Backbone as a ProteinNet text record, in pm:
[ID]
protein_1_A
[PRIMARY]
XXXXXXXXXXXXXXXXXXXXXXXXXXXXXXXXXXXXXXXXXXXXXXXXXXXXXXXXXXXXXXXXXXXXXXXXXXXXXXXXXXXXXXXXXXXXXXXXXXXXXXXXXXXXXXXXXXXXXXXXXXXXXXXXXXXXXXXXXXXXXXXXXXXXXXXXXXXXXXXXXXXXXXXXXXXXXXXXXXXXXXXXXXXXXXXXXXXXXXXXXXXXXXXXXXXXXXXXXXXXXXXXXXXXXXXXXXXXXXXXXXXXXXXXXXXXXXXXXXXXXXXXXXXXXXXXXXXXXXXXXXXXXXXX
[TERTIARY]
2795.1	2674.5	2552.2	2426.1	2323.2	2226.8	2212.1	2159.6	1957.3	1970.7	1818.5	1797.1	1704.5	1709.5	1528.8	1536.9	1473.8	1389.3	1305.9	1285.1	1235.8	1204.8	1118.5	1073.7	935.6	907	864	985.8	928.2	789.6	668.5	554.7	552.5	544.1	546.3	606.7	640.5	750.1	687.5	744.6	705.6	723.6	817	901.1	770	852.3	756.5	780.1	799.1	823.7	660.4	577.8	413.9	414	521.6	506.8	607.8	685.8	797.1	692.5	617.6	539.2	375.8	388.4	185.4	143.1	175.3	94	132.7	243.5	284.7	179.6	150.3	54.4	14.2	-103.6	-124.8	-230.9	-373.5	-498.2	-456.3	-516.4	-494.3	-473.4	-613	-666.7	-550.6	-494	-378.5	-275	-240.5	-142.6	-142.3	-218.9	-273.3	-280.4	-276.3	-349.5	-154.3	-124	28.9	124	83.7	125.9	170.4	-20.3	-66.3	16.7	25.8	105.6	197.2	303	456	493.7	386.8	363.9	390.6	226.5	216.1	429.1	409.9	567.3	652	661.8	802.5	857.8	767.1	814.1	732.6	833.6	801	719	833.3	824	715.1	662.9	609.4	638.5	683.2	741.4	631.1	560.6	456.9	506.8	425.7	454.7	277.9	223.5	85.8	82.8	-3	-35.8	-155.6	-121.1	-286.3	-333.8	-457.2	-542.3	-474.7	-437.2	-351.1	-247.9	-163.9	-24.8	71.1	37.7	95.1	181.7	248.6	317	219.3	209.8	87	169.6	109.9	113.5	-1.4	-151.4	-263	-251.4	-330.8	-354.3	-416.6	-534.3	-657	-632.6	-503.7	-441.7	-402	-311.7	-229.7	-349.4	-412.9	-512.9	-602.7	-632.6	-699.6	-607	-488.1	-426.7	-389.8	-301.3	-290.3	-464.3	-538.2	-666	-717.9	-666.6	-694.2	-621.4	-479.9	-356.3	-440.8	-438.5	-450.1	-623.8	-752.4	-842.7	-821.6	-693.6	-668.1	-511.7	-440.7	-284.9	-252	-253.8	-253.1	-107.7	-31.2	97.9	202.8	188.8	315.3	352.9	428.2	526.1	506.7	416.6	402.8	513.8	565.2	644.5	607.6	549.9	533.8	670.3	643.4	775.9	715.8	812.6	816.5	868.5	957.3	1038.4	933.3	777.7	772.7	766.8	795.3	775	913	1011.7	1122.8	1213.9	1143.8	1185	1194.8	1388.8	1354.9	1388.3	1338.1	1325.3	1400.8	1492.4	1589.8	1494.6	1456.8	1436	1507.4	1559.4	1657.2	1699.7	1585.9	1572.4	1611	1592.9	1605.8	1615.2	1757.1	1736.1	1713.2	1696.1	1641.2	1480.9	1401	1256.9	1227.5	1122.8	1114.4	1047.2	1106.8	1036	958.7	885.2	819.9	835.3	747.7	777.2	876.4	884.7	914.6	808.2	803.9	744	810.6	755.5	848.6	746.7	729.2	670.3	723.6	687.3	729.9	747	834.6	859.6	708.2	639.3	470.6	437.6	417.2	354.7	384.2	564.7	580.4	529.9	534.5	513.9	340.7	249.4	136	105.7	68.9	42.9	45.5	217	237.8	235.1	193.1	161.2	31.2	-90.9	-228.5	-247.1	-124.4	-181.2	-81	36.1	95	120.3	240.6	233.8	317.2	423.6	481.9	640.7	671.7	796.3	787.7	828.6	861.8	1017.1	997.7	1121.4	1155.8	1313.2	1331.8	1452.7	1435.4	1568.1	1627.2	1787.1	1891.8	1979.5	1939.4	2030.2	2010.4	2010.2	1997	2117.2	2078.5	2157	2057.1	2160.6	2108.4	2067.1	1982.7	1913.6	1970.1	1943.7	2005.8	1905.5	1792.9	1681.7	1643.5	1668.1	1564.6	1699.1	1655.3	1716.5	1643.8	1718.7	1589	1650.7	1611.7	1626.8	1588	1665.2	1646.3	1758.5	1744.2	1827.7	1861.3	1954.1	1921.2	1794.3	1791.8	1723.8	1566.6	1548.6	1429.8	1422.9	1530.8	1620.7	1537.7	1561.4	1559.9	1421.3	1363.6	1182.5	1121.6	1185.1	1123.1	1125.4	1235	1271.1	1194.6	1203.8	1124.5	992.9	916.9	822.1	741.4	845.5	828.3	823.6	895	939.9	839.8	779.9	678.3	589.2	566.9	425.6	474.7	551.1	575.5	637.4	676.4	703.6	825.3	890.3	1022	1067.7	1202.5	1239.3	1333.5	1316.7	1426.2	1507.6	1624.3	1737	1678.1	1680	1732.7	1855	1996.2	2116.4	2149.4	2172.6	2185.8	2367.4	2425.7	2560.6	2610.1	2731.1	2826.6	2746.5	2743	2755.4	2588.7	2531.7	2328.2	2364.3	2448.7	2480.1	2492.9	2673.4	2730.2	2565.7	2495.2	2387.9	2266.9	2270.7	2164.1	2219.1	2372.1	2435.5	2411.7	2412.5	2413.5	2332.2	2174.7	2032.1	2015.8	2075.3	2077.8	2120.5	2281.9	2338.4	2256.8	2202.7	2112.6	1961	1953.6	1834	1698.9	1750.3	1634.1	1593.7	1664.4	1628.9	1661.6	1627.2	1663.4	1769.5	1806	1929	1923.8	1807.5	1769.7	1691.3	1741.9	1716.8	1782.7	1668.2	1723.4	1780.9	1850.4	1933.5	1908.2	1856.4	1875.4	1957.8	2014.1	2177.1	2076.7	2116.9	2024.6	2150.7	2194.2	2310	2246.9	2317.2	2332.5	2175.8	2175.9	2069.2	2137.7	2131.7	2201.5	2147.4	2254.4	2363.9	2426.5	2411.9	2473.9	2555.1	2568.5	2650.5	2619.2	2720.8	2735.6	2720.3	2683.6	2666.4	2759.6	2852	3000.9	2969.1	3043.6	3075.9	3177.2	3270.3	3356.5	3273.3	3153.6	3089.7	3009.7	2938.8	2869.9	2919.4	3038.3	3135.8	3157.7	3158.3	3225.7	3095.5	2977.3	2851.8	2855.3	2862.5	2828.3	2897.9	3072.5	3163.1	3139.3	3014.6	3024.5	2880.5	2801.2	2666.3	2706.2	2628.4	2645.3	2639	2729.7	2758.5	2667	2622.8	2507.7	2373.7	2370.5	2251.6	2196.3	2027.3	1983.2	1976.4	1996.8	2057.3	2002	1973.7	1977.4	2004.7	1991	2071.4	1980.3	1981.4	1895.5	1993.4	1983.9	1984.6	1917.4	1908.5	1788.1	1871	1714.7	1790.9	1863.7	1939.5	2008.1	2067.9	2099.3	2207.6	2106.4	1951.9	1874.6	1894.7	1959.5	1952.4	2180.4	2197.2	2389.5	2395.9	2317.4	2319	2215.6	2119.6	2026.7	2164.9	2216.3	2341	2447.1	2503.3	2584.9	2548.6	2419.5	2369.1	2368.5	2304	2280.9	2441.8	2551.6	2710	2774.6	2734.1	2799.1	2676.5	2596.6	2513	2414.4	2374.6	2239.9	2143.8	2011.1	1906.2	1865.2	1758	1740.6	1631	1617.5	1513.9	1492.2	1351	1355.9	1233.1	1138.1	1033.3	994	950.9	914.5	956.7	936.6	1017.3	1182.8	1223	1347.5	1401.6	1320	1335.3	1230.7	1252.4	1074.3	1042.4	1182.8	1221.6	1242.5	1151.7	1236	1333.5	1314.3	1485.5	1456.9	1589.4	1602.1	1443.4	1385.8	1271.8	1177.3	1128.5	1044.9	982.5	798.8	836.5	783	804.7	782.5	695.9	603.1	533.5	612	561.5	634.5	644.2	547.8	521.5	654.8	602.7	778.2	864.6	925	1058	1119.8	961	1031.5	1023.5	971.7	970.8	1149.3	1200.1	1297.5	1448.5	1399.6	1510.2	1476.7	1397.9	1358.3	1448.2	1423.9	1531.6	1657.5	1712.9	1880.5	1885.1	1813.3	1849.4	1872.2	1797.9	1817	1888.9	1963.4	2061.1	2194.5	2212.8	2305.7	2289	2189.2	2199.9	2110.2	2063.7	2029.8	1865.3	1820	1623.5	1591.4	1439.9	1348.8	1276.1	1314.4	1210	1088.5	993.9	863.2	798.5	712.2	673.9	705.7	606.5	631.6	751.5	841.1	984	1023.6	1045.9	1115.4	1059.5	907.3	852.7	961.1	982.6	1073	1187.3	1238.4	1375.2	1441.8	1365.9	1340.9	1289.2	1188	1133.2	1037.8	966.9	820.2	739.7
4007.1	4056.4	3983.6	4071.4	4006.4	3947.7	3840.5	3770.4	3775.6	3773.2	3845	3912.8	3970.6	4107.5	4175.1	4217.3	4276.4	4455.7	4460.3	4635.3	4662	4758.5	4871.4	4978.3	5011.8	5130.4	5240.2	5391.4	5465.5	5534.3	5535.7	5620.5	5732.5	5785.4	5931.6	5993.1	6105.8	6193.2	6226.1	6313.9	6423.2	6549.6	6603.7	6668	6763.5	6847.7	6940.9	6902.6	6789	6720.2	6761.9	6713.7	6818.4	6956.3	7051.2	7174.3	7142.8	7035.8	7027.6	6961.4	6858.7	6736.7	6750.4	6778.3	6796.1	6653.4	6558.6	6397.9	6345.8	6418.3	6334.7	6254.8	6134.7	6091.4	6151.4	6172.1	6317.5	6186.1	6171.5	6111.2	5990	5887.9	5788.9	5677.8	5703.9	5653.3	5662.9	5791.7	5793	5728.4	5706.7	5690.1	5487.3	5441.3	5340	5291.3	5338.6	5348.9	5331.6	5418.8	5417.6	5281.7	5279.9	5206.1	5030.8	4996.9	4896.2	4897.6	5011.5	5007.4	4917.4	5008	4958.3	4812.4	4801.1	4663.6	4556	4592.4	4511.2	4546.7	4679	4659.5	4565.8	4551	4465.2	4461.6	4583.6	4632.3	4532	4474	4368.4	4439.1	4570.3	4587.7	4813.2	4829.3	4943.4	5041.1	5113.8	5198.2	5374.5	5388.2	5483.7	5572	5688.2	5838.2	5853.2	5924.6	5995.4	6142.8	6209.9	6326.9	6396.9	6512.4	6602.8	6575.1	6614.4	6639.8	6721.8	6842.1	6934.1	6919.9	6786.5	6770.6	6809.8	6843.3	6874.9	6769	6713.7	6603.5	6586.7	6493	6440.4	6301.1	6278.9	6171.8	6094.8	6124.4	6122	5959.1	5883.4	5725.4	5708.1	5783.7	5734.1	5754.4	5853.5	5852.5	5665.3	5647.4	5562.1	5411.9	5430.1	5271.1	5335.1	5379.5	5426.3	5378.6	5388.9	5370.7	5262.3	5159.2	5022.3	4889.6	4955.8	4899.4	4908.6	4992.4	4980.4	4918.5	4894.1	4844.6	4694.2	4656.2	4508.7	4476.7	4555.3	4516.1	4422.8	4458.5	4454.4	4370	4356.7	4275.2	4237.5	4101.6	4042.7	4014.7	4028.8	3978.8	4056	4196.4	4292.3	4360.2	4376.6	4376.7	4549	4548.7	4729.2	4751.2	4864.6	4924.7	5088.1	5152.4	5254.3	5317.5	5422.4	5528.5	5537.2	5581.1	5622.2	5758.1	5855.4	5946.2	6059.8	6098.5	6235.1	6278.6	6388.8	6436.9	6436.4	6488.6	6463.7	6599	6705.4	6816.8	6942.8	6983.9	7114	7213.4	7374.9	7488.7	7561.3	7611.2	7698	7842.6	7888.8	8015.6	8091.8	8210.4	8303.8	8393.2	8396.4	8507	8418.1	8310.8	8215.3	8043.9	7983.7	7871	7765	7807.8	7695.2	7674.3	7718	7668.4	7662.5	7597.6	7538.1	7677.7	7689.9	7773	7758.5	7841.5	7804.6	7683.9	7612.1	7478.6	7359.9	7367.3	7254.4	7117.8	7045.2	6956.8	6809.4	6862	6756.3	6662	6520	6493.2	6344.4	6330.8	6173.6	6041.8	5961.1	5806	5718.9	5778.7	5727.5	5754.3	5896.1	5963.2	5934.2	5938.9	5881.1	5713.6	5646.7	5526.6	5459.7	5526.2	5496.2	5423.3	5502.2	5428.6	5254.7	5223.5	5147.3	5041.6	5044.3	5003.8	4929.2	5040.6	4975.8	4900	4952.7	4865.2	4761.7	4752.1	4652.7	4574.3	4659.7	4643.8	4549.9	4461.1	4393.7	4457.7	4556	4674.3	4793.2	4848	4999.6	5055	5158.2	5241.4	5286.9	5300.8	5340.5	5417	5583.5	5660.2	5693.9	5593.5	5587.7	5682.6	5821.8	5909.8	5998.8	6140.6	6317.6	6356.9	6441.3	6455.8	6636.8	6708.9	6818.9	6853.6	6915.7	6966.7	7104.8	7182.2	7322.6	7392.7	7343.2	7476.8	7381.1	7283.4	7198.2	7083.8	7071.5	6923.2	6811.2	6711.4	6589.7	6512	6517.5	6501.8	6338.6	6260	6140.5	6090.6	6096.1	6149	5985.2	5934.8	5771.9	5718.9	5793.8	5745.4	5713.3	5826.5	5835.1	5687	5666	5527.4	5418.1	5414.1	5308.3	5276.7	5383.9	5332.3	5345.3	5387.2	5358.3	5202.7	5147.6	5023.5	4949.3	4918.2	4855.1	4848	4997.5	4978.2	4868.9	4909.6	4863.6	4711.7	4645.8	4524.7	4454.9	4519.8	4459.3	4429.7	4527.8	4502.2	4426.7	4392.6	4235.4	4264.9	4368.6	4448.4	4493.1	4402.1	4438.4	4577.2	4567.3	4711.6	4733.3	4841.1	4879.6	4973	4949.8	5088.4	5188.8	5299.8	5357.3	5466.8	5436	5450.5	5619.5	5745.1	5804.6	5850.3	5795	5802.5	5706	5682.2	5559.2	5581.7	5672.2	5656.1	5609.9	5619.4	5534.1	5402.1	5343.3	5216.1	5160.9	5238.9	5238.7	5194	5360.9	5296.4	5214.6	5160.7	5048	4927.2	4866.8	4776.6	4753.3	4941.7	4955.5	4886.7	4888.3	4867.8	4706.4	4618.1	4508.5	4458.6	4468.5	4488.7	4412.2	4560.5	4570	4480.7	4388.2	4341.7	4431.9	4509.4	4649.8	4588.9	4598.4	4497.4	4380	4316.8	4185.4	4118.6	4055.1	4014.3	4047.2	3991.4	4003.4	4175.4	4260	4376.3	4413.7	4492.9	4503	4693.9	4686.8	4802.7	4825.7	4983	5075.7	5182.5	5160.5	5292.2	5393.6	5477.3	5618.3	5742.7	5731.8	5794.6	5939.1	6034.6	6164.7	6267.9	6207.6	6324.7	6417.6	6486.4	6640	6652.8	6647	6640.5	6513.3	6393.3	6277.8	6212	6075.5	6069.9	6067.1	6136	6166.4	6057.6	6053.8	5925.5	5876	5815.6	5784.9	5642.1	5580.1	5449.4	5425.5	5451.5	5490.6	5511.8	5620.9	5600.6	5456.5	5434.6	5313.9	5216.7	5167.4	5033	5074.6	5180.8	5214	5181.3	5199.8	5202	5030.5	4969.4	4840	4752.7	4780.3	4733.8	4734.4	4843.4	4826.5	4797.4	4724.2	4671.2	4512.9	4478.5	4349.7	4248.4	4162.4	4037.2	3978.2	3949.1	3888.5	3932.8	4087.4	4158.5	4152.7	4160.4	4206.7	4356.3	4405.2	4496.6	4575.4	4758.7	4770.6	4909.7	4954.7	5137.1	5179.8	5311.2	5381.2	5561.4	5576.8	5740.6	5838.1	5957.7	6034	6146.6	6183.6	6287	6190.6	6237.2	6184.8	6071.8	6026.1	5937.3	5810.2	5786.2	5681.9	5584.3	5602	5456.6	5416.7	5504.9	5438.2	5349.1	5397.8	5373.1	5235.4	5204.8	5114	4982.4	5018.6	4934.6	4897.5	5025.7	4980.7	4867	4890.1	4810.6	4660.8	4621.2	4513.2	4442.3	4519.2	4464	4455.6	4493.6	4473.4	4428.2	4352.9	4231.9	4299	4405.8	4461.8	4423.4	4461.7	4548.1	4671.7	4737	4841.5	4900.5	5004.2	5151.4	5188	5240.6	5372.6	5431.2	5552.5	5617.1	5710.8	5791.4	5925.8	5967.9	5940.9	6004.1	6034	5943.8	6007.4	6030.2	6059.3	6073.9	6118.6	6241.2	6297.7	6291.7	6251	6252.1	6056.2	6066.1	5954	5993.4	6089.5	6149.5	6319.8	6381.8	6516.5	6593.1	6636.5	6718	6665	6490.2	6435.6	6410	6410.4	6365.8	6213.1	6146.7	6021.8	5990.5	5862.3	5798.4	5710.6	5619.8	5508.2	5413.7	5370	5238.1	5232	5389.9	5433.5	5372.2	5467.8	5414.8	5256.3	5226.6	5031.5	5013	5011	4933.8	4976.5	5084.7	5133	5067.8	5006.7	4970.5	4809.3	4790	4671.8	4561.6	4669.2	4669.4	4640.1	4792.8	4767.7	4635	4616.5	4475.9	4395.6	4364.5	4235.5	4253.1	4338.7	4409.9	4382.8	4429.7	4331.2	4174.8	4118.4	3969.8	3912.1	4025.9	3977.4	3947.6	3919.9	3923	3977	4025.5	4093.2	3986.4	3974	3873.8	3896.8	3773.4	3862.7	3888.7	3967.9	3975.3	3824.7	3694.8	3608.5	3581.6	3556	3537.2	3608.8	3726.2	3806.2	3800.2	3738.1	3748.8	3643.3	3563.6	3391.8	3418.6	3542.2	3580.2	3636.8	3695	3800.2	3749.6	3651.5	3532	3660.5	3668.7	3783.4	3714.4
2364.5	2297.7	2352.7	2362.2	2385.6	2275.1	2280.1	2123.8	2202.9	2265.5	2309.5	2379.7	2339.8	2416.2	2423.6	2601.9	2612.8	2600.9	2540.4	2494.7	2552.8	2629.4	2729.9	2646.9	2619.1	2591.8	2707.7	2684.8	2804.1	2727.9	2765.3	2658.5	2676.7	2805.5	2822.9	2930.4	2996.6	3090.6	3149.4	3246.6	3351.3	3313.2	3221.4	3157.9	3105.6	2970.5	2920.4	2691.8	2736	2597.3	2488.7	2584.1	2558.6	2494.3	2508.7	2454.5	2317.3	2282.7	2177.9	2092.5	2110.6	2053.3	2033.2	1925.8	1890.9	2007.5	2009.5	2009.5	2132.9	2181.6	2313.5	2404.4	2445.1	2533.2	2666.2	2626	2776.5	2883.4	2844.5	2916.4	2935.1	3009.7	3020.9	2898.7	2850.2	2719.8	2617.7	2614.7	2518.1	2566.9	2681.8	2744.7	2716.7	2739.3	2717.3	2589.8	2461.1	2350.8	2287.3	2342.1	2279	2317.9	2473.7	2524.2	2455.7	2453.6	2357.4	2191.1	2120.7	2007.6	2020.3	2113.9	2115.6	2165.9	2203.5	2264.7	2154	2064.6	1910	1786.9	1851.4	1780	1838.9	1954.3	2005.4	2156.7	2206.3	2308.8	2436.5	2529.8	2609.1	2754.3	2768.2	2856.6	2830.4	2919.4	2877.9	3052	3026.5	3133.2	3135.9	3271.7	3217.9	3357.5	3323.4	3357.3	3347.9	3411.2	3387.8	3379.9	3276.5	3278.1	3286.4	3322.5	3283.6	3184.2	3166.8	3031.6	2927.4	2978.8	2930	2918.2	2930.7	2936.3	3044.6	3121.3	3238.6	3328.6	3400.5	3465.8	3570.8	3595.2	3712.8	3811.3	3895.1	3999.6	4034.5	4008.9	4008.7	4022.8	4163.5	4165.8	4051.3	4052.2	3939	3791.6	3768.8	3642.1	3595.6	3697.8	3695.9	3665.4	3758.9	3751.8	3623	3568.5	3458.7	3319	3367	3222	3242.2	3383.2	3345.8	3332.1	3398	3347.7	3169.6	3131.7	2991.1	2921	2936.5	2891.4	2908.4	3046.1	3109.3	3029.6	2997	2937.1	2822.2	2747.4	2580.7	2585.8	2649.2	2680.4	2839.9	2862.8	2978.9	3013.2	2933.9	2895.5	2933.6	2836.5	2843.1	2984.5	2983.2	3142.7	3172.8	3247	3351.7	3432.9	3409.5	3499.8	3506.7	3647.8	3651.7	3711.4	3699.6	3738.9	3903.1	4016.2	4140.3	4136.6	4033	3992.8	4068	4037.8	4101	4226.5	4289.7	4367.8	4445.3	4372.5	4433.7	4354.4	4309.4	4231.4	4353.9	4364.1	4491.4	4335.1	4330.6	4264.5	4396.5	4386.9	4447	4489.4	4578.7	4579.1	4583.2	4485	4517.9	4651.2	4664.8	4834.4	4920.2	4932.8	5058.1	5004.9	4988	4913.6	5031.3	5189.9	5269	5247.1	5177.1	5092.1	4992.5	4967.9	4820.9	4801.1	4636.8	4559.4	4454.1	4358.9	4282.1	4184.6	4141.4	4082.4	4146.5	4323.5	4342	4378.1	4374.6	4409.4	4480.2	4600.8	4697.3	4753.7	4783.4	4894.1	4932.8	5040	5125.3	5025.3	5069.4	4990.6	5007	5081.4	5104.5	5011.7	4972.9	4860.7	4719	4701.1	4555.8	4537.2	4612.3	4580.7	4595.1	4688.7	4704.9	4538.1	4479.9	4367.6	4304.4	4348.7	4313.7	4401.3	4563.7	4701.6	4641.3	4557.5	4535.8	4384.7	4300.6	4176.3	4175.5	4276.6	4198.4	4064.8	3973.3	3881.1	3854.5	3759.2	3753.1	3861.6	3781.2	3827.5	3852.3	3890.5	3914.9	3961.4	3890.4	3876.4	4008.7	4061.8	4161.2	4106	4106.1	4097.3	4190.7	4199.5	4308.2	4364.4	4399.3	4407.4	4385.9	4419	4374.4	4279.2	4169.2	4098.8	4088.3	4008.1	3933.7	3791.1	3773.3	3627	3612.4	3505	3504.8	3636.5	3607.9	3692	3825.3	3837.8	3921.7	4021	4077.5	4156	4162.3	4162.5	4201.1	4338.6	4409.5	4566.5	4608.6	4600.7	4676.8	4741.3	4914.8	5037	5045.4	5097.1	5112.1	5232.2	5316.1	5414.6	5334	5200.2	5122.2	5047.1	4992.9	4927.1	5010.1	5144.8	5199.4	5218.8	5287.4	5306.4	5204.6	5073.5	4929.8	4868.4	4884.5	4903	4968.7	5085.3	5185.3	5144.2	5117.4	5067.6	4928.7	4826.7	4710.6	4763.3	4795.4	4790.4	4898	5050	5064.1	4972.2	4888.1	4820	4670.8	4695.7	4597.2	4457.5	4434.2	4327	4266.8	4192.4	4137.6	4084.3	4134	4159	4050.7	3911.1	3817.5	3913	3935.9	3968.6	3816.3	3852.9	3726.4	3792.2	3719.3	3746.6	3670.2	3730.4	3619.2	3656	3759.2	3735.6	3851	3863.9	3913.6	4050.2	4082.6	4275.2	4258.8	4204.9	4228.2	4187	4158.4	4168.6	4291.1	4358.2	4488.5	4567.8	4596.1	4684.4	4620.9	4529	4498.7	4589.9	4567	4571.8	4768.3	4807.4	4962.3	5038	4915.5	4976	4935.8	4877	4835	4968.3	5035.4	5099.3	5221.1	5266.1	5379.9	5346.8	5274.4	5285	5246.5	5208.6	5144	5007.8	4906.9	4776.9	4761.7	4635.4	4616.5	4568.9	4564.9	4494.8	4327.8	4269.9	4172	4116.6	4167.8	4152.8	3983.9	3884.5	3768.7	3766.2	3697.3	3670.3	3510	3474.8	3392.3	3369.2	3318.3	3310.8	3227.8	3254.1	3211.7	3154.3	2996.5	2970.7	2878.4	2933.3	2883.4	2959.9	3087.2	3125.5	3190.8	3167	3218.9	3378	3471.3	3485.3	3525.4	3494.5	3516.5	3433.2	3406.7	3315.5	3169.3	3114.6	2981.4	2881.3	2770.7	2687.2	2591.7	2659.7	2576.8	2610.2	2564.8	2551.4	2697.5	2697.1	2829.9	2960.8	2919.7	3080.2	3108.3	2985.4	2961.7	3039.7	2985.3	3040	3183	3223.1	3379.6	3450.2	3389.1	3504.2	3450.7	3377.6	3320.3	3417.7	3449.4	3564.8	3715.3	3678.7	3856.8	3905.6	3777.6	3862	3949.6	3968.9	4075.7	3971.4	4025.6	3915.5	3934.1	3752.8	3706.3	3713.5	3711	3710.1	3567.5	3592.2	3492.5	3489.7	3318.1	3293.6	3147.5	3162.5	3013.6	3016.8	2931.4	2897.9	2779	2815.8	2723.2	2726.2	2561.8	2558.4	2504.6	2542.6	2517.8	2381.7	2283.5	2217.9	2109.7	2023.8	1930.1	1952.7	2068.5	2127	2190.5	2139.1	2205.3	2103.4	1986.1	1901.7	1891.2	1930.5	1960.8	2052.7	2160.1	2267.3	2310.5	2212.3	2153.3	2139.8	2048.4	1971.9	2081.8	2125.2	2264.8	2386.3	2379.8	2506.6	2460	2334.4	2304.7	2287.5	2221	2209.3	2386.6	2493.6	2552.8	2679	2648.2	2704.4	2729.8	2750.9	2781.5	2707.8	2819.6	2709.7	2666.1	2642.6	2556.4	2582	2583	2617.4	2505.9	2408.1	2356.8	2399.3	2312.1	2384.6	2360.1	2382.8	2370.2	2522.4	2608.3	2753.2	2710.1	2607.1	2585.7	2463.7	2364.6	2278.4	2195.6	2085.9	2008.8	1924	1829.1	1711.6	1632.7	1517	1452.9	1368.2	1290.8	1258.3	1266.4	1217.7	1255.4	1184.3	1282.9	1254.1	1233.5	1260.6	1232.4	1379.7	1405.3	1537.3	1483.8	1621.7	1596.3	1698.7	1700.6	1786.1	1840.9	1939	2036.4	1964.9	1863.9	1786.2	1697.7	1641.7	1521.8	1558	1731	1814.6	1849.1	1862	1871.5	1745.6	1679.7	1542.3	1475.4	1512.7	1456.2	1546.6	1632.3	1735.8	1686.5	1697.9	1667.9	1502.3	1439.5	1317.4	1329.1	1395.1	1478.7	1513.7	1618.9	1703.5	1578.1	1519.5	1417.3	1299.9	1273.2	1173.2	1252.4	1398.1	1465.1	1506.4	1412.9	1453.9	1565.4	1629.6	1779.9	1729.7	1837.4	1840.5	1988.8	1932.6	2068.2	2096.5	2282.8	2348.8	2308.2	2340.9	2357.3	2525.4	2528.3	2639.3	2762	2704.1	2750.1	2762.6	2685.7	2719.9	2786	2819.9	2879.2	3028.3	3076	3173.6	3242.1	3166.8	3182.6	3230.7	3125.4	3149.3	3276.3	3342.8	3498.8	3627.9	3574.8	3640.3	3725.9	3675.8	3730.8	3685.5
[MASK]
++++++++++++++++++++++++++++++++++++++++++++++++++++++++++++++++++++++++++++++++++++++++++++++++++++++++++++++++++++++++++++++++++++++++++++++++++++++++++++++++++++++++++++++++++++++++++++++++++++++++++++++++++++++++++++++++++++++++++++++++++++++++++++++++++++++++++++++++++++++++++++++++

């Protein structure tokens, strides 16, 4: 069991969680604003996504420095981690599936990562591997892997795996390997996103067995399964995710804010005995 434990709040998606959720964090300001909440709840670590005005999924630099400049105006402390995740969506064309079709959005390991090249944030997300969605693919080739890597890590910037089944481990472990990441590379198990792995306890322990000994480590699930899976992580040494990126609800039919989500995990944790780092600690804990 982990008797401390680190929380990540994800604040907002790429997704279309915006059309389910009156409040979802769209502008910077909001994005920022929520951010800061979950923070004051518990949350050490804050994991961001940028959007349109309109809610739309964005990549936008000036999104991005807009919202950790407001974060960093008001908390010097809490631990940034932007996402690297867009631009890695192929849309099948029916007539011809050798081009992208409507709603794909593809572009270079330059392109997803620029962002995080100029703000250098504490971390950033690196998703290890192509997997499928019902409508969409998400396309990351290894060779994409590798100069995504390289990249990140010149620019001084700790790298989350986010794991969404056994084999994005395999090649995390590949790129460690090769001097591409660090030894100290942290891993997020990512359970029940359609189509990866499923959110059992059984897959849990199987992705848990095959990170690199003595990784830092945490798991998150989306949908009904983000507070079991809250509990799972902390009993079998992890840490812990919740959010609105993966989750909309504080209970059935309620929506919830980010502040809600940690404050409600936050509970768990200490109902199993355990405690939430704080920012500072946890900076200690990772050594960032």
């Amino acid at each position: 069991m982990n008797h401390s434990v680190i929380l990540t709040c994800a604040v907002t998606v790429s997704g279309d969680s915006h059309l389910k959720h009156p409040h979802v964090p769209s502008t910077p300001q909001e994005i920022a604003q929520s951010a800061l909440a979950a923070a004051s709840a518990g949350a050490a670590i804050v994991h961001l996504h940028v959007r349109e005005p309109d809610g739309t999924p964005s990549r936008k630099l000036e999104y991005y420095e807009e919202a950790v400049r407001l974060i960093r105006t008001q908390n010097q402390e809490v631990i940034i981690n932007l996402t690297t995740g867009m631009g890695g969506d192929y849309v099948e064309d029916p007539a011809d599936p050798t081009i992208f079709g409507p709603g794909s959005d593809m572009v270079s390991p330059a392109e997803r990562v620029k962002h995080v090249e100029k703000i250098k944030p504490d971390i950033c997300t690196l998703d290890c591997g192509s997997f499928n969605y019902k409508a969409t693919t998400y396309l990351a080739t290894y060779a994409m892997l590798q100069e995504s890597a390289r990249r990140i890590t010149q620019a001084g910037v700790r790298v989350e795996i986010e794991a969404f089944e056994l084999g994005h481990i395999w090649q995390a472990k590949e790129l460690i390997r090769e001097g591409l990441l660090p030894e100290n590379t942290l891993f997020q198990l990512c359970m029940g996103i359609p189509y990866g792995a499923e959110a059992t306890t059984k897959n849990l322990l199987a992705m848990i067995d095959a990170l690199p000994a003595g990784a830092h480590w945490g798991a998150f699930g989306i949908g009904r399964e983000e507070y079991p899976m809250v509990a799972q992580a902390v009993l079998n040494g992890g840490n812990i995710r919740v959010g609105l990126e993966d989750n909309i609800y504080l209970a059935k039919g309620v929506f919830a804010t980010n502040e809600e989500l940690v404050t409600k995990a936050v509970e768990l944790v200490e109902r199993l005995g355990a405690k939430v780092l704080t920012a500072a600690q946890a900076r200690e804990r990772l050594g960032l």
